[in-house]
Amino acid sequence: EVQLLESGGGLVQPGGSLRLSCAASGFMFGSYAMGWVRQAPGQGLQWVSVISGTGGSTHYADSVKGRSTISRDNSKNTLYLQMNSLRAEDTAVYYCAKDLTGDCLGVFDFWGQGTKVTVSS
Amino acid sequence: DIVMTQSPDSLAVSLGERATINCKSSQSVLYSSINKNFLAWYQQKPGQPPKLLIYWASTRESGVPDRFSGRGSGTDFTLTISSLQAEDVAVYYCQQYYDTPYTFGGGTKVEIK
């Protein structure tokens, strides 16, 4: 059974940093691209970032580019999102999601339950 | 960026009746060399993460009931629930994966009339 368990969310002050983690199990982690999608309170879905199965290819939404870094450790079956210079508009539930393929196709067939990030003073 | 526009924002349908959701992209998401539309549909129930329903515009994900169907090509797409069930109450999102940034529609809330 595919499982994705996010952690690392919390309350952070504007300008602060957080590292989100996503522990994966139940599939060949290194064979699939992985992504982050966020949802602000009461709002729709916004794609954040994606990384290929090997980690050799990454893409970011403009809203986080230059402030965030997606990475993965295939030996630990774990996905990360390092977020810096956080702003109030980064407040959201962040979902980790598995891509259908090893390349960055962008179709997400399994999602975690999400971790909540609140940026506030 | 490709803008995805869904309509209506919400709809109320009687149990057993048909529900149709529209999705329009600001540019074509058809990759003509492989004749595939890079368009997916997701369902999100309250308090839950999204669930993939359909990709390639019309390919149903494994385990998704066949009352859910997707169609369309280029810039205009529809998701149809042929016979609405109580468990289908949710918000539905379309998403293009033709190019990054991947973008979602604003969502359509489906309720029981």
Coordinates of N, CA and C in Angstrom, one line a residue:
Chain A
E1 N 0.9 -1.2 0.0 CA 0.0 0.0 0.0 C 0.9 1.2 0.0
V2 N 0.6 2.1 -0.9 CA 1.4 3.4 -1.0 C 1.0 4.3 0.2
Q3 N 2.0 4.7 0.9 CA 1.8 5.7 2.0 C 2.8 6.9 1.8
L4 N 2.3 8.1 2.1 CA 3.1 9.3 2.1 C 2.8 10.0 3.3
L5 N 3.8 10.3 4.1 CA 3.6 10.9 5.4 C 4.5 12.2 5.5
E6 N 3.8 13.3 5.5 CA 4.5 14.6 5.5 C 4.7 15.0 7.0
S7 N 5.8 15.8 7.2 CA 6.1 16.3 8.5 C 6.9 17.6 8.3
G8 N 7.1 18.3 9.4 CA 7.9 19.5 9.3 C 7.1 20.8 9.3
G9 N 5.8 20.8 9.2 CA 5.1 22.0 9.1 C 5.0 22.6 10.5
G10 N 4.4 23.8 10.6 CA 4.3 24.5 11.9 C 4.1 26.0 11.7
L11 N 4.3 26.7 12.8 CA 4.1 28.2 12.8 C 5.6 28.8 12.7
V12 N 5.7 29.7 11.7 CA 7.0 30.3 11.5 C 6.8 31.8 11.2
Q13 N 7.7 32.6 11.7 CA 7.6 34.0 11.4 C 8.0 34.4 10.0
P14 N 7.4 35.5 9.5 CA 7.8 35.9 8.2 C 9.3 36.1 8.1
G15 N 9.9 35.6 6.9 CA 11.3 35.6 6.8 C 12.0 34.4 7.2
G16 N 11.3 33.5 8.0 CA 11.9 32.3 8.5 C 12.0 31.2 7.5
S17 N 12.4 30.0 8.0 CA 12.6 28.9 7.1 C 12.0 27.6 7.7
L18 N 11.7 26.7 6.9 CA 11.1 25.4 7.3 C 11.6 24.4 6.3
R19 N 11.8 23.1 6.8 CA 12.1 22.0 5.9 C 11.0 21.0 6.0
L20 N 10.2 20.8 5.0 CA 9.2 19.8 5.0 C 9.8 18.4 4.5
S21 N 9.3 17.4 5.1 CA 9.7 16.0 4.7 C 8.5 15.2 4.4
C22 N 8.7 14.2 3.5 CA 7.7 13.3 3.1 C 8.3 11.9 3.1
A23 N 7.9 11.1 4.0 CA 8.4 9.7 4.1 C 7.5 8.8 3.3
A24 N 8.0 8.1 2.3 CA 7.3 7.3 1.4 C 7.5 5.8 1.6
S25 N 6.4 5.0 1.4 CA 6.5 3.6 1.5 C 5.5 2.9 0.6
G26 N 5.8 1.6 0.3 CA 4.8 0.9 -0.4 C 5.0 0.9 -2.0
F27 N 6.1 1.5 -2.4 CA 6.4 1.6 -3.8 C 7.9 1.8 -4.0
M28 N 8.4 1.6 -5.2 CA 9.8 1.8 -5.5 C 10.0 3.3 -5.7
F29 N 10.4 3.9 -4.5 CA 10.4 5.4 -4.4 C 11.3 6.0 -5.5
G30 N 12.4 5.5 -5.7 CA 13.4 6.1 -6.7 C 12.9 6.0 -8.2
S31 N 11.9 5.2 -8.4 CA 11.4 5.0 -9.8 C 10.3 6.1 -10.2
Y32 N 10.0 6.9 -9.2 CA 8.9 7.9 -9.5 C 9.3 9.3 -9.1
A33 N 8.8 10.2 -10.0 CA 8.9 11.6 -9.7 C 8.0 11.9 -8.5
M34 N 8.3 13.0 -7.8 CA 7.5 13.4 -6.6 C 7.3 14.9 -6.6
G35 N 6.2 15.3 -6.1 CA 5.9 16.7 -6.1 C 5.3 17.2 -4.8
W36 N 5.3 18.5 -4.7 CA 4.6 19.2 -3.6 C 3.5 20.1 -4.2
V37 N 2.3 20.0 -3.6 CA 1.2 20.9 -4.0 C 0.6 21.5 -2.7
R38 N 0.3 22.7 -2.8 CA -0.2 23.4 -1.5 C -1.7 23.9 -1.7
Q39 N -2.3 24.1 -0.6 CA -3.7 24.6 -0.6 C -3.8 25.6 0.6
A40 N -4.0 26.8 0.2 CA -4.2 27.9 1.2 C -5.6 27.7 1.8
P41 N -5.8 28.2 3.0 CA -7.1 28.0 3.7 C -8.3 28.4 2.9
G42 N -9.2 27.5 2.6 CA -10.4 27.8 1.9 C -10.2 28.0 0.4
Q43 N -9.0 27.7 -0.1 CA -8.7 28.0 -1.5 C -8.4 26.7 -2.3
G44 N -8.1 26.8 -3.5 CA -7.9 25.7 -4.4 C -6.4 25.2 -4.3
L45 N -6.1 24.4 -5.3 CA -4.8 23.7 -5.3 C -3.8 24.5 -6.1
Q46 N -2.6 24.6 -5.6 CA -1.5 25.2 -6.3 C -0.3 24.3 -6.3
W47 N 0.2 24.0 -7.5 CA 1.4 23.2 -7.6 C 2.6 24.0 -7.2
V48 N 3.5 23.4 -6.5 CA 4.7 24.1 -5.9 C 6.0 23.7 -6.6
S49 N 6.2 22.4 -6.7 CA 7.5 21.9 -7.2 C 7.4 20.4 -7.5
V50 N 8.3 19.9 -8.4 CA 8.4 18.5 -8.7 C 9.8 18.1 -9.0
I51 N 10.2 16.9 -8.7 CA 11.5 16.4 -8.9 C 11.4 15.0 -9.5
S52 N 12.3 14.7 -10.4 CA 12.3 13.4 -11.1 C 12.8 12.3 -10.2
G53 N 12.6 11.1 -10.6 CA 12.9 10.0 -9.7 C 14.4 9.9 -9.4
T54 N 15.2 10.3 -10.3 CA 16.7 10.3 -10.0 C 17.1 11.6 -9.3
G55 N 16.3 12.6 -9.2 CA 16.6 13.9 -8.6 C 17.4 14.8 -9.6
G56 N 17.5 14.3 -10.8 CA 18.3 15.1 -11.8 C 17.5 16.3 -12.4
S57 N 16.2 16.3 -12.3 CA 15.4 17.3 -12.9 C 14.4 17.9 -11.8
T58 N 14.4 19.2 -11.7 CA 13.5 19.8 -10.8 C 12.8 21.0 -11.5
H59 N 11.6 21.3 -11.0 CA 10.8 22.5 -11.5 C 10.1 23.1 -10.4
Y60 N 9.9 24.4 -10.5 CA 9.3 25.2 -9.4 C 8.3 26.2 -9.9
A61 N 7.3 26.4 -9.1 CA 6.3 27.5 -9.4 C 7.1 28.8 -9.2
D62 N 6.7 29.8 -10.0 CA 7.4 31.1 -9.8 C 7.2 31.7 -8.4
S63 N 6.1 31.4 -7.8 CA 5.9 31.9 -6.4 C 6.9 31.4 -5.4
V64 N 7.6 30.3 -5.6 CA 8.5 29.8 -4.7 C 9.9 29.7 -5.2
K65 N 10.1 30.0 -6.5 CA 11.4 29.8 -7.2 C 12.4 30.8 -6.5
G66 N 13.6 30.3 -6.2 CA 14.6 31.1 -5.6 C 14.5 31.1 -4.1
R67 N 13.4 30.7 -3.5 CA 13.2 30.6 -2.1 C 13.1 29.2 -1.6
S68 N 12.8 28.3 -2.5 CA 12.6 26.9 -2.1 C 13.5 25.9 -2.9
T69 N 13.8 24.8 -2.2 CA 14.6 23.8 -2.9 C 13.9 22.4 -2.6
I70 N 13.6 21.7 -3.7 CA 13.1 20.4 -3.6 C 14.3 19.4 -3.7
S71 N 14.2 18.4 -2.9 CA 15.3 17.4 -3.0 C 14.7 16.0 -2.5
R72 N 15.5 15.0 -2.7 CA 15.1 13.7 -2.3 C 16.3 12.8 -1.9
D73 N 16.1 11.9 -1.0 CA 17.1 10.9 -0.6 C 16.5 9.5 -0.9
N74 N 16.9 9.0 -2.0 CA 16.2 7.7 -2.4 C 16.7 6.5 -1.5
S75 N 17.8 6.7 -0.8 CA 18.2 5.7 0.1 C 17.3 5.7 1.4
K76 N 16.7 6.8 1.6 CA 15.8 6.9 2.8 C 14.3 7.0 2.4
N77 N 14.0 6.9 1.1 CA 12.6 7.0 0.6 C 12.0 8.3 1.1
T78 N 12.7 9.4 1.1 CA 12.2 10.6 1.6 C 12.3 11.8 0.7
L79 N 11.3 12.6 0.6 CA 11.2 13.8 -0.2 C 11.3 15.0 0.7
Y80 N 12.0 16.0 0.3 CA 12.1 17.2 1.1 C 11.7 18.5 0.3
L81 N 11.3 19.5 1.1 CA 11.1 20.8 0.5 C 11.6 21.8 1.5
Q82 N 12.8 22.4 1.2 CA 13.4 23.5 2.0 C 12.8 24.8 1.6
M83 N 12.1 25.5 2.5 CA 11.5 26.8 2.2 C 12.1 27.9 3.0
N84 N 12.6 28.9 2.3 CA 13.3 30.0 3.0 C 12.5 31.3 2.7
S85 N 12.8 32.4 3.5 CA 12.2 33.7 3.3 C 10.7 33.6 3.2
L86 N 10.1 32.9 4.1 CA 8.7 32.6 4.1 C 7.9 33.8 4.2
R87 N 6.8 33.8 3.5 CA 5.8 35.0 3.5 C 4.5 34.5 4.0
A88 N 3.6 35.5 4.3 CA 2.3 35.2 4.8 C 1.5 34.4 3.7
E89 N 1.8 34.7 2.5 CA 1.1 34.0 1.4 C 1.5 32.5 1.2
D90 N 2.6 32.1 1.9 CA 3.0 30.7 1.8 C 2.2 29.9 2.8
T91 N 1.3 30.5 3.6 CA 0.5 29.8 4.6 C -0.4 28.8 3.8
A92 N -0.4 27.5 4.1 CA -1.1 26.5 3.4 C -0.9 25.2 4.0
V93 N -1.7 24.2 3.5 CA -1.4 22.8 3.8 C -0.6 22.4 2.6
Y94 N 0.5 21.7 2.9 CA 1.4 21.3 1.8 C 1.3 19.8 1.7
Y95 N 0.9 19.3 0.5 CA 0.8 17.9 0.2 C 2.0 17.4 -0.6
C96 N 2.4 16.3 -0.2 CA 3.4 15.5 -0.9 C 2.6 14.6 -1.9
A97 N 3.1 14.4 -3.1 CA 2.3 13.6 -4.0 C 3.3 12.8 -5.0
K98 N 2.9 11.6 -5.3 CA 3.6 10.7 -6.1 C 3.2 10.9 -7.6
D99 N 4.2 11.1 -8.5 CA 3.9 11.2 -9.9 C 3.6 9.8 -10.5
L100 N 2.9 9.8 -11.6 CA 2.7 8.5 -12.3 C 3.9 7.9 -12.9
T101 N 4.9 8.7 -13.2 CA 6.1 8.2 -13.9 C 7.4 8.7 -13.2
G102 N 8.5 8.2 -13.6 CA 9.8 8.6 -13.1 C 10.2 10.0 -13.6
D103 N 9.7 10.3 -14.7 CA 10.0 11.7 -15.2 C 8.9 12.6 -14.6
C104 N 9.1 13.9 -14.8 CA 8.2 14.9 -14.2 C 6.9 15.0 -15.1
L105 N 6.1 14.0 -15.1 CA 4.9 14.1 -16.0 C 3.9 15.1 -15.4
G106 N 3.7 15.1 -14.1 CA 2.8 16.1 -13.5 C 1.5 15.6 -13.2
V107 N 1.3 14.3 -13.3 CA 0.0 13.6 -12.8 C 0.3 12.9 -11.5
F108 N -0.5 13.3 -10.5 CA -0.2 12.8 -9.1 C -1.2 11.8 -8.7
D109 N -0.8 10.5 -8.6 CA -1.8 9.5 -8.3 C -1.9 9.1 -6.9
F110 N -1.0 9.5 -6.0 CA -1.1 9.3 -4.6 C -0.7 10.6 -3.9
W111 N -1.5 10.9 -2.8 CA -1.2 12.1 -2.0 C -1.1 11.8 -0.6
G112 N -0.3 12.5 0.1 CA -0.3 12.4 1.6 C -1.4 13.2 2.2
Q113 N -1.5 13.2 3.5 CA -2.6 13.9 4.2 C -2.2 15.4 4.4
G114 N -1.0 15.7 4.1 CA -0.6 17.1 4.2 C 0.0 17.6 5.5
T115 N 0.8 18.6 5.5 CA 1.3 19.2 6.7 C 1.0 20.7 6.6
K116 N 0.6 21.3 7.7 CA 0.2 22.7 7.7 C 1.3 23.6 8.0
V117 N 1.5 24.6 7.2 CA 2.5 25.7 7.4 C 1.7 27.0 7.6
T118 N 2.0 27.7 8.7 CA 1.5 29.0 9.0 C 2.6 30.0 9.1
V119 N 2.5 31.0 8.3 CA 3.6 32.1 8.4 C 2.9 33.3 9.0
S120 N 3.3 33.6 10.2 CA 2.7 34.7 10.9 C 3.6 35.2 12.1
S121 N 3.5 36.5 12.4 CA 4.2 37.0 13.5 C 3.4 37.0 14.8
Chain B
D1 N 2.0 31.3 -18.3 CA 1.4 30.2 -17.7 C 0.0 29.9 -18.3
I2 N -0.3 28.6 -18.3 CA -1.6 28.2 -18.8 C -2.6 28.3 -17.7
V3 N -3.7 29.1 -18.1 CA -4.7 29.4 -17.1 C -5.9 28.4 -17.3
M4 N -6.3 27.7 -16.3 CA -7.4 26.8 -16.3 C -8.6 27.4 -15.7
T5 N -9.7 27.4 -16.5 CA -11.0 28.0 -16.0 C -12.1 27.0 -15.9
Q6 N -12.6 26.8 -14.8 CA -13.7 25.8 -14.6 C -15.0 26.5 -14.5
S7 N -16.1 25.8 -14.9 CA -17.4 26.3 -14.7 C -18.4 25.1 -14.6
P8 N -19.4 25.2 -13.8 CA -19.7 26.4 -12.9 C -18.8 26.3 -11.7
D9 N -18.9 27.3 -10.8 CA -18.2 27.2 -9.5 C -18.8 26.2 -8.6
S10 N -20.1 26.0 -8.7 CA -20.8 25.0 -7.9 C -22.0 24.5 -8.7
L11 N -22.5 23.3 -8.4 CA -23.7 22.8 -8.9 C -24.3 21.8 -8.0
A12 N -25.7 21.9 -7.9 CA -26.4 20.9 -7.1 C -27.2 20.0 -8.0
V13 N -27.1 18.8 -7.8 CA -27.7 17.8 -8.7 C -28.4 16.7 -7.8
S14 N -29.5 16.3 -8.3 CA -30.3 15.3 -7.6 C -29.6 13.9 -7.7
L15 N -29.8 13.1 -6.6 CA -29.2 11.8 -6.6 C -29.6 11.0 -7.9
G16 N -28.7 10.4 -8.6 CA -29.0 9.6 -9.7 C -29.0 10.4 -11.0
E17 N -28.9 11.7 -10.9 CA -28.9 12.6 -12.1 C -27.4 12.8 -12.6
R18 N -27.3 13.4 -13.7 CA -26.0 13.7 -14.3 C -25.4 15.0 -13.9
A19 N -24.1 15.0 -13.6 CA -23.4 16.2 -13.3 C -22.3 16.4 -14.3
T20 N -22.2 17.7 -14.8 CA -21.2 18.0 -15.8 C -20.4 19.2 -15.4
I21 N -19.1 19.1 -15.5 CA -18.2 20.1 -15.1 C -17.4 20.5 -16.3
N22 N -17.2 21.7 -16.5 CA -16.4 22.2 -17.7 C -15.1 22.8 -17.3
C23 N -14.1 22.6 -18.1 CA -12.7 23.1 -17.9 C -12.2 23.6 -19.2
K24 N -11.7 24.8 -19.2 CA -11.2 25.4 -20.4 C -9.7 25.9 -20.1
S25 N -8.8 25.6 -21.0 CA -7.4 26.0 -20.8 C -7.2 27.2 -21.8
S26 N -6.2 28.1 -21.3 CA -6.0 29.3 -22.1 C -5.2 29.0 -23.3
Q27 N -4.6 27.9 -23.4 CA -3.9 27.4 -24.7 C -4.1 25.9 -24.8
S28 N -3.9 25.4 -25.9 CA -4.1 24.0 -26.1 C -3.2 23.1 -25.3
V29 N -3.7 22.0 -24.7 CA -2.9 21.1 -23.9 C -2.8 19.8 -24.7
L30 N -3.1 19.8 -26.0 CA -2.9 18.7 -26.8 C -1.5 18.6 -27.4
Y31 N -0.8 17.6 -27.1 CA 0.5 17.3 -27.7 C 0.3 16.5 -28.9
S32 N 0.2 17.2 -30.1 CA -0.3 16.6 -31.3 C 0.6 15.4 -31.8
S33 N 1.9 15.4 -31.5 CA 2.8 14.4 -32.0 C 2.5 13.0 -31.4
I34 N 1.9 13.0 -30.2 CA 1.4 11.8 -29.6 C -0.1 11.7 -29.4
N35 N -0.8 12.8 -29.9 CA -2.2 12.8 -29.8 C -2.7 12.6 -28.4
K36 N -2.1 13.2 -27.5 CA -2.6 13.1 -26.1 C -2.8 14.5 -25.5
N37 N -3.9 14.6 -24.8 CA -4.2 15.8 -24.0 C -3.7 15.7 -22.6
F38 N -2.9 16.7 -22.2 CA -2.2 16.6 -20.9 C -3.2 17.3 -19.9
L39 N -4.2 16.6 -19.6 CA -5.3 17.1 -18.7 C -5.8 16.0 -17.7
A40 N -5.8 16.4 -16.5 CA -6.2 15.5 -15.4 C -7.4 16.1 -14.6
W41 N -8.1 15.2 -14.0 CA -9.2 15.6 -13.1 C -9.0 15.0 -11.7
Y42 N -9.2 15.8 -10.6 CA -9.1 15.3 -9.3 C -10.4 15.6 -8.5
Q43 N -10.6 14.7 -7.5 CA -11.7 14.9 -6.6 C -11.2 15.1 -5.2
Q44 N -11.7 16.2 -4.5 CA -11.3 16.4 -3.1 C -12.5 16.5 -2.2
K45 N -12.6 15.5 -1.3 CA -13.7 15.6 -0.3 C -13.2 16.4 0.9
P46 N -14.1 16.9 1.7 CA -13.8 17.7 2.8 C -12.8 17.0 3.7
G47 N -11.7 17.7 4.1 CA -10.8 17.2 5.1 C -9.9 16.1 4.5
Q48 N -9.9 15.9 3.2 CA -9.1 14.9 2.6 C -8.2 15.4 1.5
P49 N -7.1 14.7 1.2 CA -6.3 15.2 0.1 C -7.0 14.9 -1.2
P50 N -6.6 15.5 -2.3 CA -7.1 15.2 -3.6 C -6.9 13.8 -4.0
K51 N -7.8 13.3 -4.9 CA -7.7 11.9 -5.4 C -7.7 12.0 -6.9
L52 N -6.8 11.4 -7.6 CA -6.8 11.4 -9.1 C -7.9 10.5 -9.6
L53 N -8.7 11.1 -10.5 CA -9.8 10.5 -11.2 C -9.5 10.1 -12.6
I54 N -9.0 11.0 -13.3 CA -8.8 10.9 -14.8 C -7.5 11.6 -15.2
Y55 N -6.8 11.0 -16.2 CA -5.7 11.6 -16.8 C -5.7 11.4 -18.3
W56 N -4.8 12.0 -19.0 CA -4.9 12.0 -20.5 C -6.3 12.4 -20.9
A57 N -7.0 13.2 -20.2 CA -8.3 13.8 -20.4 C -9.4 12.7 -20.3
S58 N -9.1 11.5 -20.6 CA -10.2 10.5 -20.6 C -9.9 9.1 -20.0
T59 N -8.7 8.9 -19.5 CA -8.3 7.7 -19.0 C -8.6 7.6 -17.5
R60 N -9.5 6.7 -17.1 CA -9.9 6.6 -15.7 C -8.8 5.9 -14.9
E61 N -8.5 6.5 -13.8 CA -7.5 5.9 -12.9 C -8.1 4.6 -12.3
S62 N -7.2 3.6 -12.0 CA -7.6 2.3 -11.5 C -8.5 2.5 -10.3
G63 N -9.6 1.8 -10.2 CA -10.5 1.9 -9.1 C -11.6 2.9 -9.1
V64 N -11.5 3.8 -10.0 CA -12.5 4.9 -10.1 C -13.7 4.4 -10.8
P65 N -14.9 4.6 -10.2 CA -16.1 4.1 -10.8 C -16.4 4.6 -12.2
D66 N -17.0 3.7 -13.0 CA -17.2 4.1 -14.4 C -18.3 5.1 -14.6
R67 N -18.9 5.6 -13.6 CA -19.8 6.7 -13.7 C -19.1 8.0 -13.9
F68 N -17.8 8.0 -13.7 CA -16.9 9.2 -13.9 C -16.3 9.1 -15.3
S69 N -16.5 10.1 -16.2 CA -15.9 10.0 -17.5 C -15.4 11.4 -17.9
G70 N -14.3 11.4 -18.6 CA -13.8 12.7 -19.1 C -13.7 12.7 -20.6
R71 N -13.9 13.9 -21.2 CA -13.8 14.0 -22.6 C -13.3 15.4 -23.0
G72 N -13.0 15.6 -24.2 CA -12.6 16.9 -24.7 C -11.2 16.8 -25.3
S73 N -10.8 17.9 -26.0 CA -9.5 18.0 -26.6 C -9.1 19.4 -26.9
G74 N -7.8 19.6 -26.9 CA -7.3 21.0 -27.2 C -7.4 21.9 -26.0
T75 N -8.5 22.7 -26.0 CA -8.7 23.6 -24.9 C -10.0 23.4 -24.1
D76 N -10.9 22.5 -24.5 CA -12.2 22.4 -23.8 C -12.4 21.0 -23.4
F77 N -12.7 20.8 -22.1 CA -12.8 19.5 -21.5 C -14.0 19.5 -20.6
T78 N -14.6 18.3 -20.4 CA -15.6 18.1 -19.4 C -15.4 16.8 -18.6
L79 N -15.9 16.9 -17.4 CA -15.9 15.7 -16.5 C -17.4 15.5 -16.2
T80 N -17.8 14.3 -16.5 CA -19.3 13.9 -16.3 C -19.4 12.8 -15.2
I81 N -20.3 13.1 -14.3 CA -20.7 12.0 -13.4 C -22.1 11.6 -13.8
S82 N -22.2 10.4 -14.3 CA -23.4 10.0 -15.1 C -24.6 9.8 -14.2
S83 N -24.4 9.4 -12.9 CA -25.4 9.1 -12.0 C -24.9 9.5 -10.6
L84 N -25.2 10.7 -10.2 CA -24.6 11.2 -8.9 C -25.0 10.3 -7.7
Q85 N -23.9 10.0 -7.0 CA -24.1 9.3 -5.7 C -23.8 10.2 -4.5
A86 N -24.3 9.9 -3.4 CA -24.0 10.7 -2.2 C -22.5 10.9 -1.9
E87 N -21.8 9.8 -2.2 CA -20.3 9.9 -1.9 C -19.5 10.7 -2.9
D88 N -20.2 11.2 -3.9 CA -19.6 12.1 -4.9 C -19.5 13.5 -4.5
V89 N -20.2 13.9 -3.4 CA -20.1 15.3 -3.0 C -18.7 15.6 -2.7
A90 N -18.2 16.6 -3.4 CA -16.8 17.0 -3.3 C -16.5 18.2 -4.2
V91 N -15.3 18.7 -4.1 CA -14.8 19.7 -5.1 C -14.0 19.0 -6.1
Y92 N -14.2 19.3 -7.4 CA -13.5 18.7 -8.5 C -12.6 19.7 -9.2
Y93 N -11.3 19.3 -9.4 CA -10.4 20.2 -10.1 C -9.8 19.6 -11.4
C94 N -9.7 20.4 -12.4 CA -9.0 20.0 -13.5 C -7.5 20.6 -13.4
Q95 N -6.6 19.9 -14.1 CA -5.2 20.3 -14.0 C -4.5 20.0 -15.3
Q96 N -3.7 21.0 -15.8 CA -3.0 20.7 -17.0 C -1.5 20.4 -16.6
Y97 N -1.0 19.4 -17.3 CA 0.4 19.0 -17.1 C 1.2 19.1 -18.4
Y98 N 0.7 19.9 -19.3 CA 1.3 20.1 -20.6 C 2.7 20.8 -20.4
D99 N 2.7 21.7 -19.5 CA 3.9 22.5 -19.2 C 3.9 22.9 -17.8
T100 N 5.2 23.1 -17.3 CA 5.3 23.8 -16.0 C 5.2 25.3 -16.2
P101 N 4.6 26.0 -15.2 CA 4.0 25.4 -14.0 C 2.7 24.7 -14.3
Y102 N 2.6 23.5 -13.7 CA 1.3 22.8 -13.8 C 0.3 23.7 -13.1
T103 N -0.9 23.8 -13.7 CA -1.9 24.7 -13.1 C -3.2 24.0 -13.0
F104 N -3.9 24.3 -11.9 CA -5.2 23.8 -11.6 C -6.3 24.8 -11.9
G105 N -7.5 24.3 -12.2 CA -8.7 25.1 -12.3 C -9.1 25.5 -10.8
G106 N -10.0 26.5 -10.8 CA -10.4 27.0 -9.4 C -11.3 26.0 -8.6
G107 N -11.7 25.0 -9.3 CA -12.6 24.0 -8.6 C -14.0 24.2 -8.8
T108 N -14.8 23.1 -8.8 CA -16.2 23.1 -8.9 C -16.8 22.2 -7.7
K109 N -17.6 22.8 -6.9 CA -18.2 22.1 -5.8 C -19.5 21.5 -6.2
V110 N -19.6 20.2 -6.0 CA -20.7 19.4 -6.4 C -21.5 19.0 -5.1
E111 N -22.8 19.4 -5.1 CA -23.6 19.1 -3.9 C -24.9 18.3 -4.4
I112 N -25.6 17.8 -3.4 CA -26.8 17.1 -3.7 C -28.0 18.1 -3.6
K113 N -28.9 18.1 -4.6 CA -30.0 18.9 -4.6 C -31.1 18.3 -3.7

